[in-house]
CSV table of C-alpha atoms in Angstrom, one decimal:
chain,number,residue,atom,x,y,z
A,1,MET,CA,153.0,66.2,131.7
A,2,LYS,CA,154.2,69.1,129.6
A,3,LYS,CA,152.1,67.8,126.6
A,4,LEU,CA,149.1,67.5,128.9
A,5,ILE,CA,149.5,71.1,130.1
A,6,LEU,CA,149.9,72.5,126.6
A,7,THR,CA,146.9,70.5,125.4
A,8,THR,CA,144.7,71.7,128.3
A,9,VAL,CA,145.7,75.3,127.7
A,10,ALA,CA,145.0,75.1,124.0
A,11,ALA,CA,141.6,73.6,124.6
A,12,LEU,CA,140.7,76.3,127.1
A,13,MET,CA,141.9,79.0,124.8
A,14,ALA,CA,139.8,77.6,122.0
A,15,THR,CA,136.6,78.2,123.9
A,16,GLY,CA,136.8,82.0,124.0
A,17,PRO,CA,137.3,85.0,121.7
A,18,ALA,CA,140.9,85.2,120.4
A,19,LEU,CA,142.2,88.7,120.6
A,20,ALA,CA,139.9,91.4,122.1
A,21,ASP,CA,139.5,89.8,125.6
A,22,LEU,CA,141.4,91.0,128.6
A,23,VAL,CA,143.3,87.8,129.5
A,24,PHE,CA,144.0,86.8,133.1
A,25,PRO,CA,145.9,83.5,133.4
A,26,SER,CA,145.3,81.4,136.5
A,27,LEU,CA,148.2,79.2,137.6
A,28,SER,CA,146.0,76.9,139.7
A,29,TYR,CA,146.4,73.7,141.6
A,30,ARG,CA,143.4,71.5,141.8
A,31,THR,CA,145.5,68.4,142.3
A,32,GLY,CA,148.2,67.3,144.8
A,33,PRO,CA,148.7,67.9,148.5
A,34,PHE,CA,147.9,71.6,148.3
A,35,ALA,CA,144.6,71.2,146.3
A,36,ALA,CA,142.4,71.9,149.4
A,37,GLY,CA,143.7,75.5,149.3
A,38,GLY,CA,144.2,75.8,145.5
A,39,ILE,CA,140.7,74.9,144.5
A,40,PRO,CA,138.7,77.5,146.4
A,41,PHE,CA,141.1,80.3,145.4
A,42,ALA,CA,140.9,79.3,141.8
A,43,ASP,CA,137.1,79.2,142.0
A,44,GLY,CA,136.9,82.6,143.5
A,45,TYR,CA,139.3,84.1,141.0
A,46,ALA,CA,137.4,82.7,138.0
A,47,ASP,CA,133.9,83.5,139.4
A,48,TYR,CA,134.7,87.1,139.9
A,49,PHE,CA,135.7,87.6,136.3
A,50,THR,CA,132.7,85.7,135.2
A,51,LEU,CA,130.6,88.1,137.3
A,52,LEU,CA,132.1,91.1,135.6
A,53,ASN,CA,131.3,89.5,132.2
A,54,GLU,CA,127.7,88.5,133.0
A,55,ARG,CA,126.7,91.6,135.1
A,56,ASP,CA,128.8,94.4,133.6
A,57,GLY,CA,129.9,93.2,130.2
A,58,GLY,CA,133.5,92.9,131.3
A,59,ILE,CA,135.8,95.7,132.2
A,60,GLY,CA,135.3,99.0,130.4
A,61,GLY,CA,133.1,97.1,127.9
A,62,VAL,CA,135.8,94.5,127.1
A,63,SER,CA,135.1,90.9,128.2
A,64,THR,CA,137.6,89.1,130.4
A,65,ARG,CA,139.0,85.6,129.9
A,66,VAL,CA,140.6,83.4,132.5
A,67,ILE,CA,143.1,80.8,131.2
A,68,GLU,CA,143.5,78.2,133.9
A,69,CYS,CA,146.6,76.0,133.8
A,70,GLU,CA,147.3,73.3,136.4
A,71,THR,CA,150.6,73.6,138.3
A,72,ALA,CA,150.0,71.1,141.2
A,73,TYR,CA,152.1,73.7,143.2
A,74,ASN,CA,155.1,72.4,141.3
A,75,THR,CA,157.6,75.1,140.3
A,76,GLU,CA,158.6,73.4,137.0
A,77,LYS,CA,155.0,73.0,136.0
A,78,GLY,CA,154.3,76.6,137.0
A,79,VAL,CA,157.0,77.8,134.6
A,80,GLU,CA,155.7,75.6,131.9
A,81,CYS,CA,152.2,77.1,132.4
A,82,TYR,CA,153.7,80.6,132.1
A,83,GLU,CA,155.5,79.8,128.9
A,84,ALA,CA,152.4,78.2,127.5
A,85,THR,CA,150.1,81.1,128.2
A,86,LYS,CA,152.2,84.3,128.0
A,87,GLY,CA,151.7,84.7,124.3
A,88,GLU,CA,147.9,84.9,124.6
A,89,GLY,CA,147.8,88.5,125.7
A,90,ALA,CA,148.4,87.7,129.3
A,91,LEU,CA,148.0,90.9,131.4
A,92,VAL,CA,149.2,89.7,134.8
A,93,TYR,CA,150.3,86.5,136.5
A,94,GLN,CA,149.3,85.4,140.0
A,95,PRO,CA,151.6,82.4,140.6
A,96,LEU,CA,150.1,81.4,144.0
A,97,SER,CA,153.4,79.9,145.0
A,98,THR,CA,156.6,81.5,146.3
A,99,GLY,CA,158.7,79.0,144.5
A,100,ILE,CA,157.0,79.7,141.1
A,101,THR,CA,157.2,83.4,141.8
A,102,TYR,CA,161.0,83.4,142.3
A,103,GLN,CA,161.4,81.6,139.0
A,104,LEU,CA,159.0,84.0,137.1
A,105,ILE,CA,160.5,87.3,138.4
A,106,PRO,CA,163.3,87.4,135.9
A,107,LYS,CA,161.3,85.8,133.1
A,108,ALA,CA,158.3,88.0,133.4
A,109,SER,CA,160.4,91.1,133.9
A,110,ALA,CA,162.3,90.3,130.7
A,111,ASP,CA,159.0,89.6,128.8
A,112,GLY,CA,157.3,92.8,130.2
A,113,ILE,CA,154.4,91.1,131.9
A,114,PRO,CA,153.6,92.0,135.5
A,115,VAL,CA,153.5,89.5,138.4
A,116,HIS,CA,151.2,90.0,141.4
A,117,SER,CA,152.4,87.8,144.3
A,118,MET,CA,149.6,88.9,146.7
A,119,GLY,CA,150.8,88.2,150.2
A,120,TYR,CA,153.6,85.8,149.2
A,121,GLY,CA,156.7,85.6,146.9
A,122,ARG,CA,159.9,87.6,147.2
A,123,THR,CA,159.2,90.2,149.9
A,124,SER,CA,161.7,92.8,148.8
A,125,ALA,CA,159.8,93.0,145.4
A,126,THR,CA,157.8,95.7,147.2
A,127,ASN,CA,160.7,98.0,146.2
A,128,GLY,CA,159.4,99.3,142.9
A,129,LYS,CA,162.7,101.1,142.2
A,130,VAL,CA,164.3,97.7,141.7
A,131,PHE,CA,161.3,95.4,140.7
A,132,GLU,CA,159.6,97.2,137.9
A,133,TRP,CA,157.2,94.4,137.0
A,134,VAL,CA,156.6,92.7,140.3
A,135,PHE,CA,153.9,93.7,142.9
A,136,ASN,CA,152.9,92.2,146.3
A,137,TYR,CA,150.2,94.6,147.6
A,138,PRO,CA,148.4,94.8,150.0
A,139,THR,CA,151.0,93.1,152.2
A,140,HIS,CA,153.8,90.5,152.4
A,141,TYR,CA,155.4,88.0,154.7
A,142,TRP,CA,157.8,90.3,156.5
A,143,ASN,CA,154.8,92.5,157.3
A,144,GLY,CA,153.0,89.4,158.5
A,145,ALA,CA,155.7,88.5,160.9
A,146,SER,CA,155.8,92.1,162.3
A,147,ILE,CA,152.0,92.2,162.6
A,148,ALA,CA,152.0,88.8,164.5
A,149,VAL,CA,154.6,90.2,166.9
A,150,LYS,CA,152.7,93.4,167.3
A,151,HIS,CA,149.6,91.4,168.3
A,152,ILE,CA,151.7,89.4,170.8
A,153,LEU,CA,153.0,92.7,172.2
A,154,ASP,CA,149.4,94.0,172.5
A,155,VAL,CA,148.1,91.0,174.5
A,156,ASN,CA,151.1,91.2,176.8
A,157,GLY,CA,150.9,94.9,177.7
A,158,GLY,CA,153.7,95.9,175.3
A,159,ASP,CA,156.4,93.8,177.0
A,160,ILE,CA,157.6,90.4,175.6
A,161,ASN,CA,161.1,90.5,176.9
A,162,GLY,CA,162.2,87.0,177.7
A,163,LYS,CA,159.2,85.3,176.0
A,164,LYS,CA,159.9,82.3,173.7
A,165,ILE,CA,158.6,82.5,170.2
A,166,THR,CA,159.0,79.6,167.8
A,167,LEU,CA,158.5,79.7,164.1
A,168,LEU,CA,157.1,76.4,162.8
A,169,TYR,CA,157.5,76.5,159.0
A,170,PHE,CA,157.3,74.8,155.7
A,171,ASN,CA,160.8,73.9,154.7
A,172,GLY,CA,161.0,75.8,151.5
A,173,ALA,CA,161.3,79.4,150.1
A,174,TYR,CA,157.9,80.3,151.4
A,175,GLY,CA,158.5,79.1,155.0
A,176,LYS,CA,161.9,80.7,155.3
A,177,GLU,CA,160.8,84.2,154.2
A,178,PRO,CA,159.9,85.6,157.7
A,179,ILE,CA,163.1,84.4,159.4
A,180,PRO,CA,165.2,87.6,158.9
A,181,THR,CA,162.3,89.8,160.1
A,182,LEU,CA,161.7,87.7,163.2
A,183,GLU,CA,165.4,87.7,164.0
A,184,ALA,CA,165.5,91.5,163.9
A,185,LEU,CA,162.3,91.8,165.9
A,186,SER,CA,163.8,89.4,168.5
A,187,GLU,CA,166.7,91.8,168.9
A,188,LYS,CA,164.4,94.8,169.2
A,189,HIS,CA,161.9,93.3,171.7
A,190,GLY,CA,164.1,90.9,173.6
A,191,PHE,CA,162.2,87.7,173.0
A,192,MET,CA,163.9,84.4,172.4
A,193,PHE,CA,163.4,83.1,168.9
A,194,ASP,CA,164.0,79.7,167.3
A,195,THR,CA,162.8,77.8,164.3
A,196,ILE,CA,161.4,74.3,163.5
A,197,ALA,CA,161.1,73.1,159.9
A,198,ILE,CA,158.5,70.8,158.5
A,199,ASP,CA,159.5,68.9,155.3
A,200,PHE,CA,157.0,68.6,152.4
A,201,PRO,CA,154.2,67.5,152.5
A,202,GLY,CA,154.1,67.6,156.3
A,203,GLN,CA,151.8,64.7,157.1
A,204,GLU,CA,154.1,63.5,159.9
A,205,GLN,CA,155.1,66.0,162.5
A,206,LYS,CA,155.6,64.0,165.7
A,207,SER,CA,159.2,65.0,166.1
A,208,GLN,CA,158.5,68.7,165.7
A,209,TRP,CA,155.8,68.6,168.3
A,210,LEU,CA,157.9,66.6,170.7
A,211,GLN,CA,160.5,69.4,170.4
A,212,ILE,CA,157.8,72.0,171.1
A,213,ARG,CA,156.5,70.1,174.1
A,214,ARG,CA,160.1,70.0,175.4
A,215,ASP,CA,161.0,73.6,174.7
A,216,LYS,CA,157.7,75.0,175.9
A,217,PRO,CA,157.5,78.2,173.7
A,218,ASP,CA,155.1,80.9,174.8
A,219,TYR,CA,153.9,81.4,171.2
A,220,ILE,CA,154.1,79.6,168.0
A,221,LEU,CA,154.1,81.4,164.6
A,222,PHE,CA,153.1,79.0,161.8
A,223,TRP,CA,154.0,79.3,158.1
A,224,GLY,CA,152.3,76.2,156.7
A,225,TRP,CA,150.4,75.2,153.6
A,226,GLY,CA,148.3,72.3,152.5
A,227,VAL,CA,147.8,69.2,154.6
A,228,MET,CA,150.5,70.2,157.0
A,229,ASN,CA,148.2,72.9,158.4
A,230,GLN,CA,145.5,70.5,159.7
A,231,VAL,CA,148.2,68.2,161.0
A,232,ALA,CA,149.8,71.0,162.9
A,233,VAL,CA,146.5,72.2,164.4
A,234,GLN,CA,145.7,68.6,165.5
A,235,GLU,CA,149.1,68.1,167.0
A,236,ALA,CA,148.8,71.4,168.9
A,237,ALA,CA,145.4,70.2,170.2
A,238,ASN,CA,146.9,66.8,171.2
A,239,ILE,CA,149.6,68.4,173.4
A,240,ARG,CA,147.0,71.0,174.7
A,241,PHE,CA,149.1,73.9,173.5
A,242,PRO,CA,147.1,77.1,174.2
A,243,MET,CA,145.5,77.7,170.8
A,244,GLU,CA,145.2,81.4,171.3
A,245,ASN,CA,149.0,81.5,171.3
A,246,PHE,CA,149.2,79.6,168.1
A,247,ILE,CA,149.2,82.1,165.2
A,248,GLY,CA,149.3,81.1,161.5
A,249,ILE,CA,150.1,83.3,158.5
A,250,TRP,CA,147.3,83.9,156.1
A,251,TRP,CA,148.0,80.7,154.2
A,252,SER,CA,147.5,78.7,157.4
A,253,GLY,CA,144.0,79.9,158.4
A,254,ALA,CA,141.3,78.5,156.2
A,255,GLU,CA,138.3,76.3,157.2
A,256,HIS,CA,139.9,73.0,156.1
A,257,ASP,CA,142.9,73.7,158.3
A,258,VAL,CA,140.9,73.7,161.5
A,259,LEU,CA,137.7,71.6,161.0
A,260,PRO,CA,139.5,68.2,161.2
A,261,ALA,CA,140.6,69.0,164.8
A,262,GLY,CA,137.0,69.7,165.9
A,263,ALA,CA,136.7,71.4,169.3
A,264,GLY,CA,140.5,71.1,169.7
A,265,ALA,CA,141.0,73.9,167.2
A,266,ASN,CA,139.0,76.4,169.1
A,267,GLY,CA,140.8,79.7,169.6
A,268,TYR,CA,143.5,79.1,167.0
A,269,LYS,CA,144.5,82.4,165.3
A,270,SER,CA,145.5,83.3,161.8
A,271,LEU,CA,146.6,86.5,160.1
A,272,GLN,CA,144.4,87.8,157.3
A,273,PHE,CA,144.8,90.7,154.8
A,274,HIS,CA,141.1,90.7,153.9
A,275,ASN,CA,137.8,90.1,155.7
A,276,VAL,CA,136.1,86.7,156.2
A,277,GLY,CA,132.5,85.4,155.8
A,278,SER,CA,129.9,85.9,153.1
A,279,ASP,CA,128.1,89.0,154.4
A,280,PHE,CA,129.1,91.2,151.5
A,281,PRO,CA,126.9,92.4,148.6
A,282,VAL,CA,129.3,91.1,145.9
A,283,PHE,CA,128.6,87.5,147.0
A,284,ASP,CA,124.9,88.0,146.4
A,285,ASP,CA,125.7,89.0,142.8
A,286,ILE,CA,128.1,86.0,142.4
A,287,GLN,CA,125.3,83.8,143.6
A,288,LYS,CA,122.8,85.3,141.1
A,289,PHE,CA,124.9,85.9,138.0
A,290,VAL,CA,127.4,83.1,138.3
A,291,VAL,CA,126.3,80.2,140.6
A,292,ASP,CA,122.6,80.2,139.9
A,293,ALA,CA,123.3,80.7,136.2
A,294,GLY,CA,125.4,77.5,136.1
A,295,LYS,CA,128.6,79.3,135.3
A,296,ALA,CA,130.6,78.7,138.5
A,297,ALA,CA,134.1,77.5,138.2
A,298,GLY,CA,133.4,74.9,140.9
A,299,GLU,CA,130.4,73.5,142.7
A,300,GLY,CA,129.4,77.0,143.9
A,301,ASN,CA,129.5,76.0,147.6
A,302,GLN,CA,132.7,77.8,148.6
A,303,ILE,CA,131.3,81.4,148.8
A,304,GLY,CA,132.4,83.1,152.0
A,305,THR,CA,135.2,80.6,152.8
A,306,VAL,CA,138.6,82.2,153.5
A,307,LEU,CA,140.4,81.1,150.3
A,308,TYR,CA,137.4,81.6,148.0
A,309,ASN,CA,137.2,85.2,149.3
A,310,ARG,CA,140.9,85.5,148.7
A,311,GLY,CA,140.5,84.5,145.1
A,312,VAL,CA,137.7,87.0,144.7
A,313,TYR,CA,139.9,89.7,146.3
A,314,ALA,CA,142.8,88.9,143.9
A,315,ALA,CA,140.6,89.1,140.9
A,316,MET,CA,139.0,92.3,142.1
A,317,LEU,CA,142.4,93.9,142.5
A,318,ALA,CA,143.4,92.7,139.0
A,319,ALA,CA,140.2,94.1,137.6
A,320,GLU,CA,140.6,97.4,139.3
A,321,ALA,CA,144.2,97.7,138.0
A,322,ALA,CA,143.0,96.9,134.5
A,323,ARG,CA,140.3,99.6,134.9
A,324,THR,CA,142.9,102.1,136.1
A,325,ALA,CA,145.1,101.2,133.1
A,326,GLN,CA,142.2,101.9,130.7
A,327,GLU,CA,141.7,105.3,132.3
A,328,ILE,CA,145.4,106.2,132.2
A,329,HIS,CA,145.8,105.3,128.6
A,330,GLY,CA,142.4,106.2,127.3
A,331,ALA,CA,142.0,102.7,125.8
A,332,THR,CA,139.8,99.7,126.6
A,333,GLU,CA,142.0,97.0,125.0
A,334,ILE,CA,145.2,97.2,127.1
A,335,THR,CA,148.6,95.6,126.9
A,336,ALA,CA,150.6,94.0,129.7
A,337,ALA,CA,152.7,97.2,129.8
A,338,MET,CA,149.6,99.3,130.2
A,339,MET,CA,148.4,96.9,132.9
A,340,ARG,CA,151.7,97.4,134.8
A,341,ASP,CA,151.0,101.2,134.7
A,342,GLY,CA,147.5,100.5,136.2
A,343,MET,CA,148.9,98.4,138.9
A,344,GLU,CA,151.5,101.0,139.8
A,345,SER,CA,148.8,103.6,140.1
A,346,LEU,CA,146.2,101.5,141.9
A,347,LYS,CA,144.5,103.2,144.8
A,348,MET,CA,142.0,101.2,146.9
A,349,THR,CA,139.7,103.5,148.9
A,350,ALA,CA,137.0,102.6,151.3
A,351,GLU,CA,134.5,104.3,149.0
A,352,ARG,CA,135.6,102.2,146.0
A,353,MET,CA,135.4,98.9,147.9
A,354,ALA,CA,131.9,99.8,149.0
A,355,GLU,CA,131.0,100.5,145.4
A,356,LEU,CA,132.3,97.1,144.4
A,357,GLY,CA,130.1,95.4,147.0
A,358,LEU,CA,133.1,94.8,149.3
A,359,PRO,CA,132.7,97.4,152.1
A,360,ASN,CA,135.4,97.0,154.8
A,361,PHE,CA,136.6,93.9,153.0
A,362,GLY,CA,140.3,94.9,152.9
A,363,PRO,CA,142.6,97.6,154.0
A,364,THR,CA,142.8,100.8,152.1
A,365,PHE,CA,146.2,101.2,150.3
A,366,GLN,CA,147.9,103.0,147.4
A,367,VAL,CA,150.6,101.7,145.1
A,368,THR,CA,153.4,104.0,143.8
A,369,CYS,CA,156.5,103.7,141.7
A,370,GLU,CA,158.6,103.3,144.8
A,371,ASN,CA,156.2,101.1,146.7
A,372,HIS,CA,154.7,98.1,145.1
A,373,GLY,CA,153.4,96.7,148.3
A,374,GLY,CA,151.0,99.3,149.7
A,375,GLU,CA,150.9,100.1,153.4
A,376,GLY,CA,151.2,96.5,154.4
A,377,LEU,CA,148.3,96.2,156.9
A,378,GLY,CA,146.9,92.9,158.2
A,379,ALA,CA,144.5,91.7,160.8
A,380,VAL,CA,144.2,88.8,163.2
A,381,ALA,CA,141.3,86.3,162.8
A,382,GLN,CA,140.3,83.6,165.3
A,383,TRP,CA,138.5,80.3,164.9
A,384,ASP,CA,135.3,79.6,166.8
A,385,ALA,CA,134.9,75.9,166.7
A,386,SER,CA,131.3,75.9,168.0
A,387,ALA,CA,130.1,78.3,165.3
A,388,GLN,CA,132.6,76.8,162.8
A,389,GLU,CA,133.6,80.3,161.6
A,390,TRP,CA,136.4,82.7,161.4
A,391,SER,CA,136.1,86.3,162.6
A,392,LEU,CA,138.5,89.2,162.7
A,393,VAL,CA,139.4,90.0,166.3
A,394,THR,CA,141.5,93.0,165.6
A,395,ASP,CA,141.4,96.0,163.3
A,396,PHE,CA,143.9,96.1,160.4
A,397,ILE,CA,147.3,96.6,162.0
A,398,ALA,CA,150.3,98.4,160.5
A,399,PRO,CA,153.7,96.7,160.5
A,400,ASP,CA,156.8,98.0,162.2
A,401,GLU,CA,158.4,99.9,159.3
A,402,ASP,CA,161.4,100.8,161.3
A,403,VAL,CA,162.4,97.2,161.1
A,404,ILE,CA,160.9,96.2,157.8
A,405,LEU,CA,162.0,99.0,155.5
A,406,PRO,CA,165.8,98.6,156.1
A,407,LEU,CA,165.5,94.8,155.5
A,408,ILE,CA,163.7,95.5,152.2
A,409,GLU,CA,166.2,98.1,151.2
A,410,ALA,CA,169.2,95.8,151.9
A,411,ASP,CA,167.7,92.7,150.1
A,412,SER,CA,166.5,94.6,147.1
A,413,MET,CA,169.7,96.5,146.7
A,414,ALA,CA,171.6,93.2,146.8
A,415,TYR,CA,169.4,91.8,144.1
A,416,ALA,CA,169.9,94.9,142.0
A,417,ALA,CA,173.6,94.7,142.3
A,418,GLU,CA,173.6,91.0,141.4
A,419,ASN,CA,171.5,91.6,138.3
A,420,ASN,CA,172.8,95.0,137.1
A,421,ILE,CA,169.5,96.7,137.6
A,422,GLU,CA,169.4,100.5,137.4
A,423,MET,CA,167.2,102.3,139.9
A,424,ARG,CA,164.0,103.9,138.6
A,425,CYS,CA,161.4,106.3,140.0
A,426,ASN,CA,163.8,109.3,139.9
């Protein structure tokens, strides 16, 4: 497998210019049980950079190059992909896996290459005083847990004392991330909290849903990924759990997660940190300059789907950070260190997103030396089974920083002590 990865990467690198390009590796997974989510994200990520090349001549006049390396969502393969591509002028890594992110944090930090774990990874990496090379803007899992609870508070008139909330989660680093936050929020708001794990890959969940049926929680928060998502939605429909009280994290709310359940999925909710649908000018440009030109990374039929949009959003943020780095350093050909500076100075305004053809697509936010996560906003989307579409049903919601910030401080300081990291941003 290692030989195959290296051979694939070498072949891909041979197809483009060698040095002058701005290089954006893509640690993708088009195979395995998580491919249904990995494919549209990888397509959106690649297609946006192709759009910049075809329409704009790259970023600041420099072409971009995406080096895609297949990880199959396997941590060991993800690390191999990193090692195989980091020497090609890589500007930033988006691991698209919490497990891979945890392994790359020390490696990439030592190598001086930024990591952007957008909405996943190690949550406390938002503390830039400790994690110089790691970013997780515009939000992270602990914010997601807080936003979900805020939404539940909102629909219950601000009082959820005595309610039962269950976290149904992928039994791995990703799924365990929100537990400390939900425990703290349980103490603050007086709701009863418990957890139910789903082992990989999650195709069999009868025992978990028998427990849910017995315990009768008022709400289920769901941290799933891959095939386990559609299984969970179908099982919820089978026991007639009220779908409006079933709320997934942003990795548990794509079209392929709900379509198999048909009408039974109607009303299911999911958090999102960007907008949904194809009604944005940038997608017209992608259709014209990329899909119709025969340059799409995939079949060109994923535009507007949740995870294609997320791939586009991730690429846009990377491109904007690179553009910011060029401005800061007065250079068009930037290094990974310069890219880090651009990421740490990134400011996404409503005006800039409109200029990019993405008006109201995501929350406004600003990254600083101290804060690598932005303001942490997220919205709630809901599935309409008859229309077969997602729509945002709330504005972007701010997390409860009174709960979140102390947790981040404690976890990041512990990491700093364990790894002898000196504080920065003084």
